[in-house]
mmCIF file of C-alpha atoms and ligand atoms in Angstrom:
data_model
loop_
_atom_site.group_PDB
_atom_site.id
_atom_site.type_symbol
_atom_site.label_atom_id
_atom_site.label_comp_id
_atom_site.label_asym_id
_atom_site.label_seq_id
_atom_site.Cartn_x
_atom_site.Cartn_y
_atom_site.Cartn_z
ATOM 1 C CA MET A 1 34.049 9.028 41.810
ATOM 2 C CA GLU A 2 34.094 6.099 39.391
ATOM 3 C CA ILE A 3 36.982 5.915 36.961
ATOM 4 C CA LYS A 4 35.983 4.503 33.563
ATOM 5 C CA ARG A 5 38.330 6.002 31.016
ATOM 6 C CA VAL A 6 42.052 6.490 31.599
ATOM 7 C CA MET A 7 44.474 8.583 29.569
ATOM 8 C CA VAL A 8 48.161 7.668 29.702
ATOM 9 C CA ILE A 9 50.685 10.291 28.588
ATOM 10 C CA GLY A 10 53.824 8.707 27.120
ATOM 11 C CA ALA A 11 53.951 5.379 25.256
ATOM 12 C CA GLY A 12 57.468 4.450 26.392
ATOM 13 C CA GLN A 13 58.502 1.575 28.666
ATOM 14 C CA MET A 14 56.499 2.806 31.687
ATOM 15 C CA GLY A 15 53.554 4.454 29.879
ATOM 16 C CA GLY A 16 53.098 1.469 27.581
ATOM 17 C CA GLY A 17 53.119 -0.915 30.552
ATOM 18 C CA ILE A 18 50.586 1.234 32.424
ATOM 19 C CA ALA A 19 48.309 1.396 29.361
ATOM 20 C CA GLN A 20 48.561 -2.397 29.028
ATOM 21 C CA VAL A 21 47.568 -3.166 32.630
ATOM 22 C CA CYS A 22 44.708 -0.637 32.521
ATOM 23 C CA ALA A 23 43.318 -2.147 29.293
ATOM 24 C CA GLN A 24 43.740 -5.674 30.709
ATOM 25 C CA ALA A 25 41.685 -4.616 33.725
ATOM 26 C CA GLY A 26 38.856 -3.535 31.408
ATOM 27 C CA PHE A 27 39.402 0.241 31.320
ATOM 28 C CA ASP A 28 39.133 2.224 28.093
ATOM 29 C CA VAL A 29 42.573 3.714 27.526
ATOM 30 C CA ILE A 30 43.657 6.741 25.514
ATOM 31 C CA LEU A 31 47.399 6.336 24.948
ATOM 32 C CA ASN A 32 49.045 9.639 24.094
ATOM 33 C CA ASP A 33 52.488 10.435 22.773
ATOM 34 C CA ILE A 34 53.925 13.291 20.737
ATOM 35 C CA SER A 35 53.978 11.374 17.443
ATOM 36 C CA GLU A 36 52.122 8.518 15.771
ATOM 37 C CA ALA A 37 55.464 6.694 15.445
ATOM 38 C CA ALA A 38 55.996 6.820 19.227
ATOM 39 C CA PHE A 39 52.468 5.506 19.795
ATOM 40 C CA GLU A 40 52.948 2.672 17.274
ATOM 41 C CA LYS A 41 56.257 1.696 18.897
ATOM 42 C CA GLY A 42 54.575 1.541 22.318
ATOM 43 C CA LEU A 43 51.621 -0.444 20.946
ATOM 44 C CA GLY A 44 54.083 -2.854 19.324
ATOM 45 C CA VAL A 45 55.654 -3.628 22.720
ATOM 46 C CA ILE A 46 52.205 -4.088 24.308
ATOM 47 C CA THR A 47 51.183 -6.449 21.473
ATOM 48 C CA LYS A 48 54.372 -8.477 21.948
ATOM 49 C CA ASN A 49 53.769 -8.747 25.716
ATOM 50 C CA LEU A 50 50.160 -9.870 25.208
ATOM 51 C CA SER A 51 51.183 -12.382 22.513
ATOM 52 C CA ARG A 52 53.603 -13.930 25.013
ATOM 53 C CA GLY A 53 50.624 -14.301 27.363
ATOM 54 C CA VAL A 54 48.690 -16.105 24.581
ATOM 55 C CA ASP A 55 51.666 -18.399 23.853
ATOM 56 C CA LYS A 56 51.879 -19.271 27.541
ATOM 57 C CA GLY A 57 48.135 -20.015 27.705
ATOM 58 C CA ARG A 58 47.345 -17.120 30.053
ATOM 59 C CA MET A 59 44.866 -15.541 27.615
ATOM 60 C CA THR A 60 43.177 -16.353 24.332
ATOM 61 C CA GLU A 61 43.782 -14.586 21.015
ATOM 62 C CA GLU A 62 40.268 -13.059 21.340
ATOM 63 C CA GLU A 63 41.071 -11.702 24.800
ATOM 64 C CA LYS A 64 44.318 -10.236 23.487
ATOM 65 C CA ASN A 65 42.452 -8.504 20.651
ATOM 66 C CA ALA A 66 39.835 -7.199 23.080
ATOM 67 C CA VAL A 67 42.604 -5.662 25.257
ATOM 68 C CA LEU A 68 44.228 -4.048 22.204
ATOM 69 C CA GLY A 69 40.791 -2.815 21.074
ATOM 70 C CA ARG A 70 40.454 -0.864 24.325
ATOM 71 C CA ILE A 71 43.620 1.188 23.599
ATOM 72 C CA ARG A 72 43.055 4.289 21.466
ATOM 73 C CA LYS A 73 45.706 6.453 19.852
ATOM 74 C CA SER A 74 46.156 10.111 20.765
ATOM 75 C CA THR A 75 48.720 12.730 19.786
ATOM 76 C CA ASP A 76 46.737 15.640 21.218
ATOM 77 C CA LEU A 77 46.650 16.503 24.930
ATOM 78 C CA SER A 78 43.160 17.989 24.495
ATOM 79 C CA ASP A 79 41.904 14.360 24.413
ATOM 80 C CA ALA A 80 42.208 14.643 28.201
ATOM 81 C CA LYS A 81 38.661 16.014 28.093
ATOM 82 C CA GLU A 82 37.425 12.419 27.702
ATOM 83 C CA ALA A 83 39.261 10.887 30.675
ATOM 84 C CA ASP A 84 38.388 10.467 34.362
ATOM 85 C CA LEU A 85 41.983 9.713 35.350
ATOM 86 C CA ILE A 86 45.130 10.833 33.568
ATOM 87 C CA ILE A 87 48.433 9.104 34.299
ATOM 88 C CA GLU A 88 51.436 11.032 33.038
ATOM 89 C CA ALA A 89 54.557 9.002 32.226
ATOM 90 C CA ALA A 90 56.534 11.424 30.070
ATOM 91 C CA VAL A 91 60.206 12.321 30.496
ATOM 92 C CA GLU A 92 61.511 13.111 33.974
ATOM 93 C CA LYS A 93 62.014 16.857 33.593
ATOM 94 C CA MET A 94 60.125 19.271 35.836
ATOM 95 C CA GLU A 95 59.594 21.920 33.102
ATOM 96 C CA ILE A 96 58.117 19.317 30.734
ATOM 97 C CA LYS A 97 55.873 17.794 33.399
ATOM 98 C CA GLN A 98 54.654 21.233 34.501
ATOM 99 C CA SER A 99 53.905 22.191 30.902
ATOM 100 C CA ILE A 100 51.924 18.959 30.388
ATOM 101 C CA PHE A 101 50.020 19.450 33.654
ATOM 102 C CA ARG A 102 49.098 23.057 32.730
ATOM 103 C CA GLN A 103 47.599 21.765 29.466
ATOM 104 C CA LEU A 104 45.875 18.803 31.109
ATOM 105 C CA ASP A 105 44.356 21.120 33.716
ATOM 106 C CA GLU A 106 42.978 23.285 30.935
ATOM 107 C CA HIS A 107 41.408 20.407 28.970
ATOM 108 C CA ALA A 108 40.378 17.816 31.561
ATOM 109 C CA ARG A 109 36.869 17.832 32.998
ATOM 110 C CA GLU A 110 36.290 19.265 36.452
ATOM 111 C CA HIS A 111 36.104 15.891 38.220
ATOM 112 C CA ALA A 112 39.200 14.399 36.522
ATOM 113 C CA ILE A 113 42.233 13.347 38.554
ATOM 114 C CA LEU A 114 45.706 14.189 37.241
ATOM 115 C CA SER A 115 48.426 11.766 38.317
ATOM 116 C CA THR A 116 52.106 11.407 37.539
ATOM 117 C CA ASN A 117 54.311 8.322 37.411
ATOM 118 C CA THR A 118 57.378 10.376 38.341
ATOM 119 C CA SER A 119 60.001 8.339 40.187
ATOM 120 C CA ALA A 120 61.294 11.229 42.297
ATOM 121 C CA LEU A 121 60.083 14.714 41.295
ATOM 122 C CA PRO A 122 57.958 16.518 43.930
ATOM 123 C CA ILE A 123 54.215 15.991 43.371
ATOM 124 C CA THR A 124 53.445 19.231 45.232
ATOM 125 C CA GLU A 125 55.517 21.274 42.758
ATOM 126 C CA ILE A 126 53.780 19.669 39.770
ATOM 127 C CA ALA A 127 50.354 20.203 41.395
ATOM 128 C CA ALA A 128 51.142 23.877 42.040
ATOM 129 C CA VAL A 129 50.892 24.789 38.331
ATOM 130 C CA THR A 130 47.283 23.524 38.176
ATOM 131 C CA LYS A 131 44.041 24.999 39.496
ATOM 132 C CA ARG A 132 43.171 21.612 41.047
ATOM 133 C CA PRO A 133 46.095 20.683 43.364
ATOM 134 C CA GLY A 134 43.671 18.636 45.494
ATOM 135 C CA GLN A 135 43.149 16.330 42.488
ATOM 136 C CA VAL A 136 46.842 15.840 41.708
ATOM 137 C CA ILE A 137 48.620 12.729 43.015
ATOM 138 C CA GLY A 138 51.609 10.438 42.324
ATOM 139 C CA MET A 139 51.055 6.912 40.963
ATOM 140 C CA HIS A 140 54.522 5.373 40.858
ATOM 141 C CA PHE A 141 54.497 2.047 39.005
ATOM 142 C CA MET A 142 57.541 -0.244 39.035
ATOM 143 C CA ASN A 143 59.341 -1.644 35.999
ATOM 144 C CA PRO A 144 58.355 -4.046 34.378
ATOM 145 C CA VAL A 145 54.852 -2.718 34.993
ATOM 146 C CA PRO A 146 52.935 -5.868 33.945
ATOM 147 C CA VAL A 147 54.943 -7.949 36.450
ATOM 148 C CA MET A 148 55.552 -5.770 39.519
ATOM 149 C CA LYS A 149 52.781 -5.654 42.126
ATOM 150 C CA LEU A 150 53.530 -2.304 43.782
ATOM 151 C CA VAL A 151 52.077 1.097 43.010
ATOM 152 C CA GLU A 152 53.505 3.719 45.363
ATOM 153 C CA ILE A 153 50.761 6.319 45.769
ATOM 154 C CA ILE A 154 52.141 9.701 46.734
ATOM 155 C CA ARG A 155 50.047 12.382 48.343
ATOM 156 C CA GLY A 156 51.038 15.934 47.457
ATOM 157 C CA LEU A 157 50.618 18.577 50.142
ATOM 158 C CA ALA A 158 47.099 19.461 48.910
ATOM 159 C CA THR A 159 45.892 16.015 47.696
ATOM 160 C CA THR A 160 42.385 15.368 49.060
ATOM 161 C CA ASP A 161 41.268 12.145 50.765
ATOM 162 C CA GLU A 162 38.694 11.671 47.992
ATOM 163 C CA THR A 163 41.405 11.757 45.308
ATOM 164 C CA TYR A 164 43.591 9.363 47.288
ATOM 165 C CA GLN A 165 40.706 6.914 47.764
ATOM 166 C CA ALA A 166 39.690 6.953 44.080
ATOM 167 C CA VAL A 167 43.273 6.218 43.028
ATOM 168 C CA GLU A 168 43.714 3.509 45.659
ATOM 169 C CA ASP A 169 40.496 1.791 44.494
ATOM 170 C CA MET A 170 41.590 2.054 40.860
ATOM 171 C CA THR A 171 45.008 0.534 41.698
ATOM 172 C CA ARG A 172 43.332 -2.503 43.272
ATOM 173 C CA LYS A 173 41.247 -2.945 40.099
ATOM 174 C CA LEU A 174 44.556 -3.257 38.217
ATOM 175 C CA SER A 175 45.427 -6.190 40.556
ATOM 176 C CA LYS A 176 48.235 -4.086 42.020
ATOM 177 C CA THR A 177 48.943 -3.300 45.660
ATOM 178 C CA PRO A 178 48.757 0.391 46.595
ATOM 179 C CA VAL A 179 51.108 1.713 49.274
ATOM 180 C CA GLU A 180 50.503 5.221 50.619
ATOM 181 C CA VAL A 181 53.473 7.556 51.065
ATOM 182 C CA ASN A 182 54.051 11.276 51.494
ATOM 183 C CA ASP A 183 55.805 13.678 49.171
ATOM 184 C CA TYR A 184 59.508 13.829 50.095
ATOM 185 C CA PRO A 185 62.474 13.362 47.729
ATOM 186 C CA GLY A 186 62.569 9.848 46.257
ATOM 187 C CA PHE A 187 59.392 8.946 48.193
ATOM 188 C CA VAL A 188 60.121 5.547 49.830
ATOM 189 C CA SER A 189 61.069 3.350 46.853
ATOM 190 C CA ASN A 190 63.901 5.398 45.447
ATOM 191 C CA ARG A 191 65.050 6.833 48.767
ATOM 192 C CA VAL A 192 65.911 3.295 49.815
ATOM 193 C CA LEU A 193 66.750 1.658 46.458
ATOM 194 C CA MET A 194 68.966 4.313 44.865
ATOM 195 C CA PRO A 195 71.445 4.806 47.734
ATOM 196 C CA MET A 196 71.892 1.002 47.711
ATOM 197 C CA ILE A 197 72.623 1.052 43.969
ATOM 198 C CA ASN A 198 74.894 4.105 44.382
ATOM 199 C CA GLU A 199 76.789 2.324 47.178
ATOM 200 C CA ALA A 200 77.208 -0.761 44.968
ATOM 201 C CA ILE A 201 78.730 1.532 42.307
ATOM 202 C CA TYR A 202 81.088 3.022 44.951
ATOM 203 C CA THR A 203 82.071 -0.528 45.889
ATOM 204 C CA LEU A 204 83.031 -1.178 42.254
ATOM 205 C CA TYR A 205 84.718 2.261 41.934
ATOM 206 C CA GLU A 206 86.881 1.615 45.000
ATOM 207 C CA GLY A 207 87.888 -1.823 43.724
ATOM 208 C CA VAL A 208 86.351 -3.732 46.617
ATOM 209 C CA ALA A 209 85.071 -6.404 44.207
ATOM 210 C CA SER A 210 84.219 -7.072 40.561
ATOM 211 C CA LYS A 211 80.784 -6.193 39.182
ATOM 212 C CA GLU A 212 79.853 -9.874 39.026
ATOM 213 C CA ALA A 213 80.946 -10.421 42.641
ATOM 214 C CA ILE A 214 78.948 -7.416 43.890
ATOM 215 C CA ASP A 215 75.823 -8.623 42.082
ATOM 216 C CA ASP A 216 76.323 -12.216 43.302
ATOM 217 C CA VAL A 217 76.591 -11.069 46.936
ATOM 218 C CA MET A 218 73.243 -9.316 46.725
ATOM 219 C CA LYS A 219 71.511 -12.003 44.639
ATOM 220 C CA LEU A 220 72.685 -15.034 46.574
ATOM 221 C CA GLY A 221 73.127 -13.413 49.976
ATOM 222 C CA MET A 222 70.055 -11.205 50.112
ATOM 223 C CA ASN A 223 67.765 -13.049 47.675
ATOM 224 C CA HIS A 224 67.402 -10.046 45.360
ATOM 225 C CA PRO A 225 66.167 -11.120 41.896
ATOM 226 C CA MET A 226 68.887 -8.992 40.268
ATOM 227 C CA GLY A 227 72.160 -7.634 41.601
ATOM 228 C CA PRO A 228 72.255 -3.822 42.088
ATOM 229 C CA LEU A 229 74.548 -3.175 39.091
ATOM 230 C CA GLN A 230 72.400 -5.298 36.783
ATOM 231 C CA LEU A 231 69.314 -3.548 38.178
ATOM 232 C CA ALA A 232 70.927 -0.141 37.564
ATOM 233 C CA ASP A 233 71.488 -1.144 33.902
ATOM 234 C CA PHE A 234 67.863 -2.305 33.710
ATOM 235 C CA ILE A 235 66.507 0.972 35.173
ATOM 236 C CA GLY A 236 68.890 3.153 33.090
ATOM 237 C CA LEU A 237 72.030 4.771 34.484
ATOM 238 C CA ASP A 238 70.805 8.239 33.476
ATOM 239 C CA THR A 239 67.649 7.656 35.539
ATOM 240 C CA CYS A 240 69.741 6.429 38.507
ATOM 241 C CA LEU A 241 71.949 9.539 38.305
ATOM 242 C CA TYR A 242 69.004 11.885 38.044
ATOM 243 C CA ILE A 243 67.302 10.293 41.082
ATOM 244 C CA MET A 244 70.524 10.562 43.139
ATOM 245 C CA GLU A 245 70.697 14.237 42.145
ATOM 246 C CA VAL A 246 67.092 14.779 43.256
ATOM 247 C CA LEU A 247 67.935 13.172 46.643
ATOM 248 C CA HIS A 248 71.206 15.111 46.976
ATOM 249 C CA GLU A 249 69.608 18.447 46.175
ATOM 250 C CA GLY A 250 66.321 17.742 47.981
ATOM 251 C CA PHE A 251 67.927 16.806 51.319
ATOM 252 C CA GLY A 252 71.158 18.796 50.991
ATOM 253 C CA ASP A 253 72.868 15.815 52.610
ATOM 254 C CA PRO A 254 76.285 14.628 51.249
ATOM 255 C CA LYS A 255 75.345 11.012 51.954
ATOM 256 C CA TYR A 256 73.353 11.125 48.700
ATOM 257 C CA ARG A 257 76.260 12.293 46.478
ATOM 258 C CA PRO A 258 76.239 10.349 43.190
ATOM 259 C CA CYS A 259 79.287 8.137 42.642
ATOM 260 C CA PRO A 260 81.729 9.697 40.113
ATOM 261 C CA LEU A 261 81.796 6.388 38.216
ATOM 262 C CA LEU A 262 78.029 6.616 37.652
ATOM 263 C CA ARG A 263 78.433 10.153 36.295
ATOM 264 C CA LYS A 264 81.312 9.039 34.065
ATOM 265 C CA TYR A 265 79.270 6.212 32.520
ATOM 266 C CA VAL A 266 76.315 8.512 31.858
ATOM 267 C CA ASN A 267 78.599 11.134 30.270
ATOM 268 C CA ALA A 268 80.037 8.375 28.046
ATOM 269 C CA GLY A 269 76.519 7.458 26.885
ATOM 270 C CA TRP A 270 76.716 4.111 28.698
ATOM 271 C CA LEU A 271 73.142 4.187 29.920
ATOM 272 C CA GLY A 272 72.600 0.480 30.582
ATOM 273 C CA LYS A 273 70.442 -2.005 28.696
ATOM 274 C CA LYS A 274 68.698 0.605 26.543
ATOM 275 C CA SER A 275 71.988 1.871 25.042
ATOM 276 C CA GLY A 276 73.582 -1.584 24.747
ATOM 277 C CA ARG A 277 76.191 -0.916 27.422
ATOM 278 C CA GLY A 278 76.259 -0.024 31.089
ATOM 279 C CA PHE A 279 78.028 -2.060 33.750
ATOM 280 C CA TYR A 280 77.422 -4.994 31.403
ATOM 281 C CA VAL A 281 77.326 -5.262 27.606
ATOM 282 C CA TYR A 282 74.015 -6.161 25.918
ATOM 283 C CA GLU A 283 73.263 -7.578 22.464
HETATM 284 N N1 CAA B 301 57.489 -6.891 30.438
HETATM 285 C C1 CAA B 301 56.541 -7.811 30.675
HETATM 286 N N2 CAA B 301 56.804 -9.002 31.295
HETATM 287 C C2 CAA B 301 58.071 -9.263 31.624
HETATM 288 C C3 CAA B 301 59.132 -8.373 31.380
HETATM 289 C C4 CAA B 301 58.784 -7.140 30.747
HETATM 290 N N3 CAA B 301 59.697 -6.192 30.494
HETATM 291 N N4 CAA B 301 60.278 -8.908 31.829
HETATM 292 C C5 CAA B 301 59.958 -10.108 32.345
HETATM 293 N N5 CAA B 301 58.637 -10.328 32.228
HETATM 294 C C6 CAA B 301 57.898 -11.496 32.706
HETATM 295 C C7 CAA B 301 58.252 -12.749 31.926
HETATM 296 O O1 CAA B 301 57.453 -12.881 30.782
HETATM 297 C C8 CAA B 301 58.007 -13.845 32.933
HETATM 298 O O2 CAA B 301 56.617 -14.128 32.985
HETATM 299 P P1 CAA B 301 56.121 -15.666 33.128
HETATM 300 O O3 CAA B 301 56.847 -16.243 34.292
HETATM 301 O O4 CAA B 301 54.653 -15.549 33.350
HETATM 302 O O5 CAA B 301 56.491 -16.304 31.861
HETATM 303 C C9 CAA B 301 58.337 -13.200 34.288
HETATM 304 O O6 CAA B 301 58.301 -11.775 34.058
HETATM 305 C C10 CAA B 301 59.709 -13.600 34.771
HETATM 306 O O7 CAA B 301 60.636 -13.267 33.756
HETATM 307 P P2 CAA B 301 61.959 -14.111 33.428
HETATM 308 O O8 CAA B 301 61.739 -15.542 33.767
HETATM 309 O O9 CAA B 301 62.394 -13.771 32.043
HETATM 310 O O10 CAA B 301 63.114 -13.494 34.327
HETATM 311 P P3 CAA B 301 63.209 -13.274 35.874
HETATM 312 O O11 CAA B 301 62.618 -14.386 36.645
HETATM 313 O O12 CAA B 301 64.597 -12.853 36.118
HETATM 314 O O13 CAA B 301 62.279 -11.992 36.141
HETATM 315 C C11 CAA B 301 62.209 -9.681 36.520
HETATM 316 C C12 CAA B 301 62.502 -10.780 35.516
HETATM 317 C C13 CAA B 301 60.720 -9.720 36.901
HETATM 318 C C14 CAA B 301 62.496 -8.370 35.793
HETATM 319 C C15 CAA B 301 63.092 -9.900 37.788
HETATM 320 O O14 CAA B 301 64.428 -10.016 37.419
HETATM 321 C C16 CAA B 301 62.957 -8.788 38.804
HETATM 322 O O15 CAA B 301 62.033 -8.758 39.583
HETATM 323 N N6 CAA B 301 63.924 -7.849 38.784
HETATM 324 C C17 CAA B 301 63.908 -6.679 39.659
HETATM 325 C C18 CAA B 301 62.913 -5.701 39.143
HETATM 326 C C19 CAA B 301 62.875 -4.462 39.968
HETATM 327 O O16 CAA B 301 63.507 -4.321 40.988
HETATM 328 N N7 CAA B 301 62.067 -3.504 39.494
HETATM 329 C C20 CAA B 301 61.971 -2.225 40.129
HETATM 330 C C21 CAA B 301 62.918 -1.283 39.463
HETATM 331 S S1 CAA B 301 62.859 0.285 40.201
HETATM 332 C C22 CAA B 301 61.575 1.034 39.468
HETATM 333 O O17 CAA B 301 60.942 0.571 38.574
HETATM 334 C C23 CAA B 301 61.226 2.351 40.011
HETATM 335 C C24 CAA B 301 62.053 3.501 39.700
HETATM 336 O O18 CAA B 301 61.560 4.588 39.917
HETATM 337 C C25 CAA B 301 63.425 3.453 39.203
#
């Protein structure tokens, strides 16, 4: 099955980035959000990213305008009827995702693939509310989407080989590298990354070292581009907490218990970069 038109649900940080890379790869993109204001905000970020590419000589002004011209506004999920592949990047709440997938299943054409960019929720449980679980799959992009090469492709219990192959081929067309994984809590990326971040927070909580020292150890000693506490701020502390809770509940193993300091920060509204304060303070 050839994918020509893509619909992205959610014009936030992840959805906007996904829409950008799809349009840059030549796909027609329908970018959907609940309001025109949310769409315009997302398009503003995409425009800024592309303009930086023009300033750095990576693309011309005409190419930038052509990319933007391939992104169409939508505030109605019934626009799914025009897409071959739908990538959902809405909020990380199972009830909301299931409600979106029920509607997408109703409107999308028979051949269309429904995918989710969830960072930890079970694909199989999302697929179960549709009449096409074989055509439901996870496409987990990494933040910042235009920069990071990986797309973790997660097979739900019923995902067919044909669906997997179409999504793998599409991912390569985005100049990304697909990696196939199965549907277990946190998949591979967050099952490995989040316990490391959580352990770094425990290290701070227990007074083993300062936040700067913890980040320096991992940056200078392990060659990580960011220290784990800075990365947690970048991802969002609420997202980190929610993923730890998915792991904790999904495996029933106390080794995944979220650090009380992480919970305290989230309860205080210290969510990291997006709220202006997390482990560090931002302008
Ligand atoms: N959007 C678009 N481009 C961006 C960007 C953004 N938000 N942030 C940085 N860039 C681009 C810059 O424009 C720059 O491009 P050029 O070199 O072509 O000019 C390039 O990225 C490097 O940026 P900087 O020089 O400003 O800074 P840096 O070298 O520190 O790189 C970084 C920034 C790429 C974010 C790097 O720090 C990094 O790789 N950090 C770790 C990122 C990471 O681990 N992501 C995964 C998070 S986990 C996740 O996403 C999954 C989940 O489920 C939670």
